[in-house]
PDB file of C-alpha atoms and ligand atoms in Angstrom:
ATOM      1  CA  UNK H   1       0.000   0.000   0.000  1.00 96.00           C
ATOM      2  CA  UNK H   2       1.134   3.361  -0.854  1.00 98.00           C
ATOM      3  CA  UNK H   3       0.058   6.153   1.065  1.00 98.00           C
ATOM      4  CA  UNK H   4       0.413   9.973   1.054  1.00 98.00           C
ATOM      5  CA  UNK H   5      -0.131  12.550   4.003  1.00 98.00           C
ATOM      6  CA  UNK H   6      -1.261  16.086   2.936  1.00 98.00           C
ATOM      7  CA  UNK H   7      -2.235  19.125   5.540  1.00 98.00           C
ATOM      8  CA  UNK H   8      -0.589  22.279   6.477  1.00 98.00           C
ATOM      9  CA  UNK H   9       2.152  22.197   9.060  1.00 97.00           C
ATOM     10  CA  UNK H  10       1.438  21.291  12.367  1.00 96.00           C
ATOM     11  CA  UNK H  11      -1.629  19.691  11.404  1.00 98.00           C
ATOM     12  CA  UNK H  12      -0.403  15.910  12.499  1.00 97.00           C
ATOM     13  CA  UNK H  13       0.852  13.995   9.210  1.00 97.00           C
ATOM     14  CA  UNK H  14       4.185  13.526  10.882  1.00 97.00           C
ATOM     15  CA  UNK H  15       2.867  12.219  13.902  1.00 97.00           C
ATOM     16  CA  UNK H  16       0.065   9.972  11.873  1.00 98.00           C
ATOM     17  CA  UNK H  17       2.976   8.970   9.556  1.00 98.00           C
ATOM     18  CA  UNK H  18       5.203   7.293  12.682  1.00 98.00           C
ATOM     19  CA  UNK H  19       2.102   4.977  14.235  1.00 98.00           C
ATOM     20  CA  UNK H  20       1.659   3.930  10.574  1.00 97.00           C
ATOM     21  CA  UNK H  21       4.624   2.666  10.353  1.00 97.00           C
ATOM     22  CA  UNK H  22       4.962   1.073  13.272  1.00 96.00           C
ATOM     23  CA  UNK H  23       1.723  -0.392  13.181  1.00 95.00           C
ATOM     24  CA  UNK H  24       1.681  -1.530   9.501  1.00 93.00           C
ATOM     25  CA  UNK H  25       5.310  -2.111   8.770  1.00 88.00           C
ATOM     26  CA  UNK H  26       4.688   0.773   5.677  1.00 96.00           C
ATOM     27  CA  UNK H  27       8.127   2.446   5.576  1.00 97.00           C
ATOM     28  CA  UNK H  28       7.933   6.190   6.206  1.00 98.00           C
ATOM     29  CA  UNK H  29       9.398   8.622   4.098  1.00 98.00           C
ATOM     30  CA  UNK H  30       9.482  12.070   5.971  1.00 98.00           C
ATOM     31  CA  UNK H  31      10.988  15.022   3.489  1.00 98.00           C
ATOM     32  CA  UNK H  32      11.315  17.428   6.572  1.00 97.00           C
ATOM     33  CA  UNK H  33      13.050  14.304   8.419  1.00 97.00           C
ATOM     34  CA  UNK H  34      15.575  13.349   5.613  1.00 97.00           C
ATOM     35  CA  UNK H  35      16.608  17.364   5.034  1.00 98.00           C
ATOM     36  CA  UNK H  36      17.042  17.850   8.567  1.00 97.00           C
ATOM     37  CA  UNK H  37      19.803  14.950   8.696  1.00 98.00           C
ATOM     38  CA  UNK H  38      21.214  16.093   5.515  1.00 98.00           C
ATOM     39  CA  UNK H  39      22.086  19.881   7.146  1.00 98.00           C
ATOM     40  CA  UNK H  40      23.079  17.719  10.404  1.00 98.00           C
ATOM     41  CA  UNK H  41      25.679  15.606   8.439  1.00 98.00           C
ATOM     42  CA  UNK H  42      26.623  19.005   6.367  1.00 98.00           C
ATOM     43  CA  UNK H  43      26.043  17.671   2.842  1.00 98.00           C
ATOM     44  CA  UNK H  44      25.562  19.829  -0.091  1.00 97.00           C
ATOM     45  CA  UNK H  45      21.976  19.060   0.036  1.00 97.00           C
ATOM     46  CA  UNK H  46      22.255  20.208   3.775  1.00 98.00           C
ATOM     47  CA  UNK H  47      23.516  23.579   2.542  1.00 98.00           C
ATOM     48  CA  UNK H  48      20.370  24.075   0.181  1.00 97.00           C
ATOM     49  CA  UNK H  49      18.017  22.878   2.908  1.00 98.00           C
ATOM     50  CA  UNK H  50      19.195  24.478   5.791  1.00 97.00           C
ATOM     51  CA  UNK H  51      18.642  28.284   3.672  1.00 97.00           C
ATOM     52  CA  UNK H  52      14.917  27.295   2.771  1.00 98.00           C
ATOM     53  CA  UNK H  53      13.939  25.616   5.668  1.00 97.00           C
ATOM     54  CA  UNK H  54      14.731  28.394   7.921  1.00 95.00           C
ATOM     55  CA  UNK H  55      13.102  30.915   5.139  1.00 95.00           C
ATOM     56  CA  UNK H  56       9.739  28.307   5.434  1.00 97.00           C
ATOM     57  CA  UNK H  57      10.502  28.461   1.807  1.00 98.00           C
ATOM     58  CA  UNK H  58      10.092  24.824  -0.423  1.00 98.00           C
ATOM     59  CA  UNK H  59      13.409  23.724  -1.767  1.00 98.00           C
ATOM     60  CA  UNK H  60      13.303  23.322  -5.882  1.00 98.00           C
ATOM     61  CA  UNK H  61      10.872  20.443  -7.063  1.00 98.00           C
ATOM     62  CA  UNK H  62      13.838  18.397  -8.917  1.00 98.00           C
ATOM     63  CA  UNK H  63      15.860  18.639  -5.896  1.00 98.00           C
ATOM     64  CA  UNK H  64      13.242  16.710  -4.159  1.00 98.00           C
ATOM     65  CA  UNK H  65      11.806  14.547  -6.280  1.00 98.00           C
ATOM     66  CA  UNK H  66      15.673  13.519  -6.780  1.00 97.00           C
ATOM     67  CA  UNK H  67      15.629  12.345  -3.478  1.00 97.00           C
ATOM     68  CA  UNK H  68      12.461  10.733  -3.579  1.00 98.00           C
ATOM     69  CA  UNK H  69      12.758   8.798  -6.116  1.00 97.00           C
ATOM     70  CA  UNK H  70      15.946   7.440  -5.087  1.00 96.00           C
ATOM     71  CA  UNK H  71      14.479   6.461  -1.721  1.00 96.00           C
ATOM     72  CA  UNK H  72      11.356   4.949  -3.166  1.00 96.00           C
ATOM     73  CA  UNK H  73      13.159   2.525  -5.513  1.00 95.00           C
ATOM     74  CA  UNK H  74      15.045   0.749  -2.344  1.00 96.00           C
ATOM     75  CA  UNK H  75      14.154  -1.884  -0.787  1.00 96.00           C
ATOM     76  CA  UNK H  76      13.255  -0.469   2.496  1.00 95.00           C
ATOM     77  CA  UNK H  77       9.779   0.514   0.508  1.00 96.00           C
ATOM     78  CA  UNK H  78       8.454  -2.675  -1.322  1.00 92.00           C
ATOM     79  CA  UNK H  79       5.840  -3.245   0.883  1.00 91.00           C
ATOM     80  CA  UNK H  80       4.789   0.138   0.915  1.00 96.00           C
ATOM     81  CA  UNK H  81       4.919   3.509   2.057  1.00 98.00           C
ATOM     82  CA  UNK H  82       3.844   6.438   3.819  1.00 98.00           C
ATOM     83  CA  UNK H  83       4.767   9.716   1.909  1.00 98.00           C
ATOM     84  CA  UNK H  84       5.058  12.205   4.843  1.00 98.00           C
ATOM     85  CA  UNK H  85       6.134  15.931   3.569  1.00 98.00           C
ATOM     86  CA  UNK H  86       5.569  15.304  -0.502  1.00 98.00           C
ATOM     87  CA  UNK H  87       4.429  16.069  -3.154  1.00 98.00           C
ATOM     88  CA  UNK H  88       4.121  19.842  -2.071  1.00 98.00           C
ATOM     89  CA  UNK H  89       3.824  21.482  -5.490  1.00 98.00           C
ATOM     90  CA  UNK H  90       2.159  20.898  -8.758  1.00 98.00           C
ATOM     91  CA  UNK H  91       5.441  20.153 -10.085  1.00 98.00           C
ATOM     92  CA  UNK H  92       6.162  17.752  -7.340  1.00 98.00           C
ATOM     93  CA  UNK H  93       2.737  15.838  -7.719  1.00 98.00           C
ATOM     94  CA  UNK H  94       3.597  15.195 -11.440  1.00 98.00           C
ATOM     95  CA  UNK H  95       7.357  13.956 -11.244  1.00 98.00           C
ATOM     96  CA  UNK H  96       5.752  11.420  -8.499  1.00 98.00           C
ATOM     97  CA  UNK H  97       3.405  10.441 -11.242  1.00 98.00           C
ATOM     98  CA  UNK H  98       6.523   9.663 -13.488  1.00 98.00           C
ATOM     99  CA  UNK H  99       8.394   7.731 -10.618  1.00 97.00           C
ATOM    100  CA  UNK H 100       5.382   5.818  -9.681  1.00 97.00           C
ATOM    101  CA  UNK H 101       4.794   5.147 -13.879  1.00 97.00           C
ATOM    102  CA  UNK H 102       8.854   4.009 -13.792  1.00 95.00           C
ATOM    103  CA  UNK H 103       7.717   1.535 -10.763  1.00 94.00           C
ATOM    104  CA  UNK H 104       4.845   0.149 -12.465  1.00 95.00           C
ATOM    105  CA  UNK H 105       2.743   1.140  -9.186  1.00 94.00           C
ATOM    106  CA  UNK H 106       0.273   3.471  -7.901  1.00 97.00           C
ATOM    107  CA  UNK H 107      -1.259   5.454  -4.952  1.00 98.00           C
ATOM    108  CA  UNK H 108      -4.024   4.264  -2.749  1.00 98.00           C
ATOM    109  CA  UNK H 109      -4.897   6.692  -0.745  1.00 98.00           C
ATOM    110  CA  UNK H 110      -4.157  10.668  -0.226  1.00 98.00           C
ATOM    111  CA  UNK H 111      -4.938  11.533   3.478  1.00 98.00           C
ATOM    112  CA  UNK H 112      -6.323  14.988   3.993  1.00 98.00           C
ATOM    113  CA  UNK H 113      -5.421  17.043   7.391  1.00 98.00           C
ATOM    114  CA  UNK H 114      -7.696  19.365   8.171  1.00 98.00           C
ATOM    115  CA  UNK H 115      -6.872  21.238  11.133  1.00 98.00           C
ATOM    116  CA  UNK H 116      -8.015  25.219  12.088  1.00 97.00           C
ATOM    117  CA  UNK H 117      -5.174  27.526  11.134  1.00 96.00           C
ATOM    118  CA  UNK H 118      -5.731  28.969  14.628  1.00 96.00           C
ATOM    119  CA  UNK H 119      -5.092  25.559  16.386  1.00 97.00           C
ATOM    120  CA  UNK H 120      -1.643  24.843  13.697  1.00 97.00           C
ATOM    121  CA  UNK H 121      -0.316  28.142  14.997  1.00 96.00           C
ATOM    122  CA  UNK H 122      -0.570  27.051  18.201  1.00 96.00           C
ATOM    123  CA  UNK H 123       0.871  23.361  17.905  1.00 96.00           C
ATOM    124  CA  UNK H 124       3.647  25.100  15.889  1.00 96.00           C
ATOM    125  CA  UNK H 125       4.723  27.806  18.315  1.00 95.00           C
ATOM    126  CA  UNK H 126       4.526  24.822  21.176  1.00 94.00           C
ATOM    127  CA  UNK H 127       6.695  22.314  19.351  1.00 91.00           C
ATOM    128  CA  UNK H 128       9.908  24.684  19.414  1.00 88.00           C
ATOM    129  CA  UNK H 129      12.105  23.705  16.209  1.00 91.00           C
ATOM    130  CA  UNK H 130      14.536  25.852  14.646  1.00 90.00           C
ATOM    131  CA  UNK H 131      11.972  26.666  12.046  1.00 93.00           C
ATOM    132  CA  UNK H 132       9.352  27.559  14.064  1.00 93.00           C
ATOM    133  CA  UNK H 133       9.418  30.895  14.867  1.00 94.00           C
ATOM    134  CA  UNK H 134       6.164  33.582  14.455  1.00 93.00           C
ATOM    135  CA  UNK H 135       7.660  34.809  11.291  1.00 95.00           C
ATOM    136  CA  UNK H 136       8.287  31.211   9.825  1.00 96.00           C
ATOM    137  CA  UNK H 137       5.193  29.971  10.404  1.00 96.00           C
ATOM    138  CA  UNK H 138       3.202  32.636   8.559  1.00 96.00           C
ATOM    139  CA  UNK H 139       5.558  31.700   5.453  1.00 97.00           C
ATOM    140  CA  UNK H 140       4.982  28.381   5.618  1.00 97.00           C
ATOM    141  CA  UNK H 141       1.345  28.407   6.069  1.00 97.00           C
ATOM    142  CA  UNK H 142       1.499  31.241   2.975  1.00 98.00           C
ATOM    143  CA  UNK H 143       3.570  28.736   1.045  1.00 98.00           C
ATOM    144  CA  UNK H 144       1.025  25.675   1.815  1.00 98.00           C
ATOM    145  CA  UNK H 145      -2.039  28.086   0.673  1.00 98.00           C
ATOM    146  CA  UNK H 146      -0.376  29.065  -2.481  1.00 98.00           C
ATOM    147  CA  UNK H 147       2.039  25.991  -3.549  1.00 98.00           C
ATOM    148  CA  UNK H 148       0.456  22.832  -1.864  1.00 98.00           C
ATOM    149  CA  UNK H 149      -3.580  23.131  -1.095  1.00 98.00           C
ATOM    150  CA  UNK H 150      -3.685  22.591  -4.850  1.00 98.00           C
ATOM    151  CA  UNK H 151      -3.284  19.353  -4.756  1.00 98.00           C
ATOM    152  CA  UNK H 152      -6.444  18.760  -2.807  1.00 98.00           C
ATOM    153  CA  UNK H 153      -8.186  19.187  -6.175  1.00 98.00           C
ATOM    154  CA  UNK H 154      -5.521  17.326  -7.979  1.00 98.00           C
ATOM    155  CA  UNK H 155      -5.926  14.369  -6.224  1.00 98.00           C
ATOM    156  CA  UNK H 156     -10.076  14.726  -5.687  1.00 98.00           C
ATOM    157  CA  UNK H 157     -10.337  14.710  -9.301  1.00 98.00           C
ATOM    158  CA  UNK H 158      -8.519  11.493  -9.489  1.00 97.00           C
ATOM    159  CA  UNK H 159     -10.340  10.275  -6.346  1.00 98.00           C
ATOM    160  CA  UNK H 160      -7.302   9.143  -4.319  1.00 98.00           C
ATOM    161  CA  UNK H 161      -8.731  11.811  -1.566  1.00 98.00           C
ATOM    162  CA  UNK H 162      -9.606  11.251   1.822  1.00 98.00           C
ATOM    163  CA  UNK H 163     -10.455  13.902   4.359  1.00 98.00           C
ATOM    164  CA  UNK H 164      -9.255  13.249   7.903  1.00 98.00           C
ATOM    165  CA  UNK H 165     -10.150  15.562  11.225  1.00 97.00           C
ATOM    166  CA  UNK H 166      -6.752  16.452  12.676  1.00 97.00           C
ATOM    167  CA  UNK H 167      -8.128  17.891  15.319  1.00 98.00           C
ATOM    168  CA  UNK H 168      -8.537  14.950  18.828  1.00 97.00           C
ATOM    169  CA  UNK H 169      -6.826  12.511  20.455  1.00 98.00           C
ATOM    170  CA  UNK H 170      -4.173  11.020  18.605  1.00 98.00           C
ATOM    171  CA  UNK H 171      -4.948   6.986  18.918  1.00 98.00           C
ATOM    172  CA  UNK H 172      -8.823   7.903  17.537  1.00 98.00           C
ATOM    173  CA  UNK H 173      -7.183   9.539  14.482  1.00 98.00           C
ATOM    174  CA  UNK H 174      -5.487   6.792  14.062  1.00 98.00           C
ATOM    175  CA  UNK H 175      -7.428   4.475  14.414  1.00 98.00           C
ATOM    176  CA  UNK H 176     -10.101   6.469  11.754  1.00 98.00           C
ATOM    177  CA  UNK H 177      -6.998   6.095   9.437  1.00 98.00           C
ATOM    178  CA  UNK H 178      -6.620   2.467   9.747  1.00 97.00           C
ATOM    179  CA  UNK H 179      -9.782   2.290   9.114  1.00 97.00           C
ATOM    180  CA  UNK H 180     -10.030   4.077   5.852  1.00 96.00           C
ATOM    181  CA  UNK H 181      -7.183   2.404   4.295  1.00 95.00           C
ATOM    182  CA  UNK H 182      -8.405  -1.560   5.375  1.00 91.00           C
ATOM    183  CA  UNK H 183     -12.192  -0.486   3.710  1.00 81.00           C
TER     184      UNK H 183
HETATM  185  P1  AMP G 201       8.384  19.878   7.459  1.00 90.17           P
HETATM  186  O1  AMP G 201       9.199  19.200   8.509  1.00 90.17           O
HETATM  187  O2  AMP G 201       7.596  18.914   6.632  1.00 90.17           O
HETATM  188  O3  AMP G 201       7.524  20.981   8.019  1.00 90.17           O
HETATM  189  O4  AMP G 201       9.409  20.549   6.448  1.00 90.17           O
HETATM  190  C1  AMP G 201      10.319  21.539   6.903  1.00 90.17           C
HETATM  191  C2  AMP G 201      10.894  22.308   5.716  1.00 90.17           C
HETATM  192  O5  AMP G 201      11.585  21.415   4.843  1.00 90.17           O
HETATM  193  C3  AMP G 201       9.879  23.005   4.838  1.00 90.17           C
HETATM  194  O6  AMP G 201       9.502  24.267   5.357  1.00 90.17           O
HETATM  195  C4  AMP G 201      10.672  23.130   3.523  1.00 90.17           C
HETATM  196  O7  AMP G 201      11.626  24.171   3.591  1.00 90.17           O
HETATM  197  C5  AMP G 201      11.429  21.811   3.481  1.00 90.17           C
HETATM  198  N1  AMP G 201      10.655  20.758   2.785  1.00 90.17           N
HETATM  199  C6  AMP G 201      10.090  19.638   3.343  1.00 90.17           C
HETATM  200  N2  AMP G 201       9.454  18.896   2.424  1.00 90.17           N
HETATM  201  C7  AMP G 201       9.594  19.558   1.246  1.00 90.17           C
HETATM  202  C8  AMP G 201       9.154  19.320  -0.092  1.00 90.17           C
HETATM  203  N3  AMP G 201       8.418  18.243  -0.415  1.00 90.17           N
HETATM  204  N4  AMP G 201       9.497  20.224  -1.038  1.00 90.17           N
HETATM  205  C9  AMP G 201      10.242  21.300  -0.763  1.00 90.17           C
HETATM  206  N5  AMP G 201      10.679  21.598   0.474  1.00 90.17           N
HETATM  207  C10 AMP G 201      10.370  20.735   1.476  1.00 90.17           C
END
């Protein structure tokens, strides 16, 4: 099974993304994760991260679909996956498409976060990473209106989409999730 999270920052998908995998054995693929380690271990990817991510800006599309690709064709992820953090852009959306064509697979499900913007500002400024600062946050959120809500549509109109209420207790979410995805 092949699964992708979509929502705004702070709206769960990370958290969602971890139970999944360890309660389906679906490998997790976490963009935010992977660039994070990259500008730990200093790597030249590292360098392009580390400007954006502190901007709240999205790093370019064939940068990331580079290393998506790469990490989708091993074998950690041939039982599945959880997409955590991409696609993020049109652009991104479509050179999935062209992996996933290359792979001779598809997508099952697209999980939609829907959580008040209110409520993400809140879980943001509480959660205390390097990137999470007032002024951060309102570029991000700017950057998910304008670059990333449209693939709600994009993936509606191929009805993949399923909405999900990020706001409760964790385990019910979940759970809600588990159930969508066994239907
Ligand atoms: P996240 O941990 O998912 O909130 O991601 C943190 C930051 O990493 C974002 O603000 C972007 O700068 C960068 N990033 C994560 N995923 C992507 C992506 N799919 N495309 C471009 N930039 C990304």
């Amino acid at each position: 099974m092949r699964i992708i999270l979509l929502g705004p920052p702070g709206c769960g998908k990370g958290t969602q993304a971890e139970l999944l995998r360890n309660n389906t054995g679906l490998a997790q693929l976490t963009t935010g994760e992977m660039l994070r380690e990259a500008v730990t271990q200093g790597t030249e990817l590292g360098a392009i991260a580390k400007r954006h991510m502190l901007e709240g800006t999205l790093l370019p599309d064939e940068v990331i679909i580079g290393l998506m690709a790469e990490r989708m064709r091993s074998p950690e992820c041939s039982e599945g996956y959880v997409l955590d953090g991409f696609p993020r852009s049109l652009g991104q959306a479509k050179g999935l498409e062209k992996v996933l064509e290359q792979l001779g697979h598809g997508i099952d499900h697209v999980l939609s976060f829907n959580v008040p913007e209110e409520e993400l500002v809140r879980r943001l400024l509480g959660r205390g990473r390097a990137d999470d600062t007032e002024e951060t946050i309102r570029t991000r959120l700017k950057v998910y209106a304008e670059q990333t809500s449209p693939l709600l549509d994009y993936y509606k109109h191929k009805g993949l989409l399923r909405p999900i209420e990020g706001v409760g207790d964790i385990k019910d979410i979940h759970l809600y999730i588990c159930s969508l995805i066994e239907a």
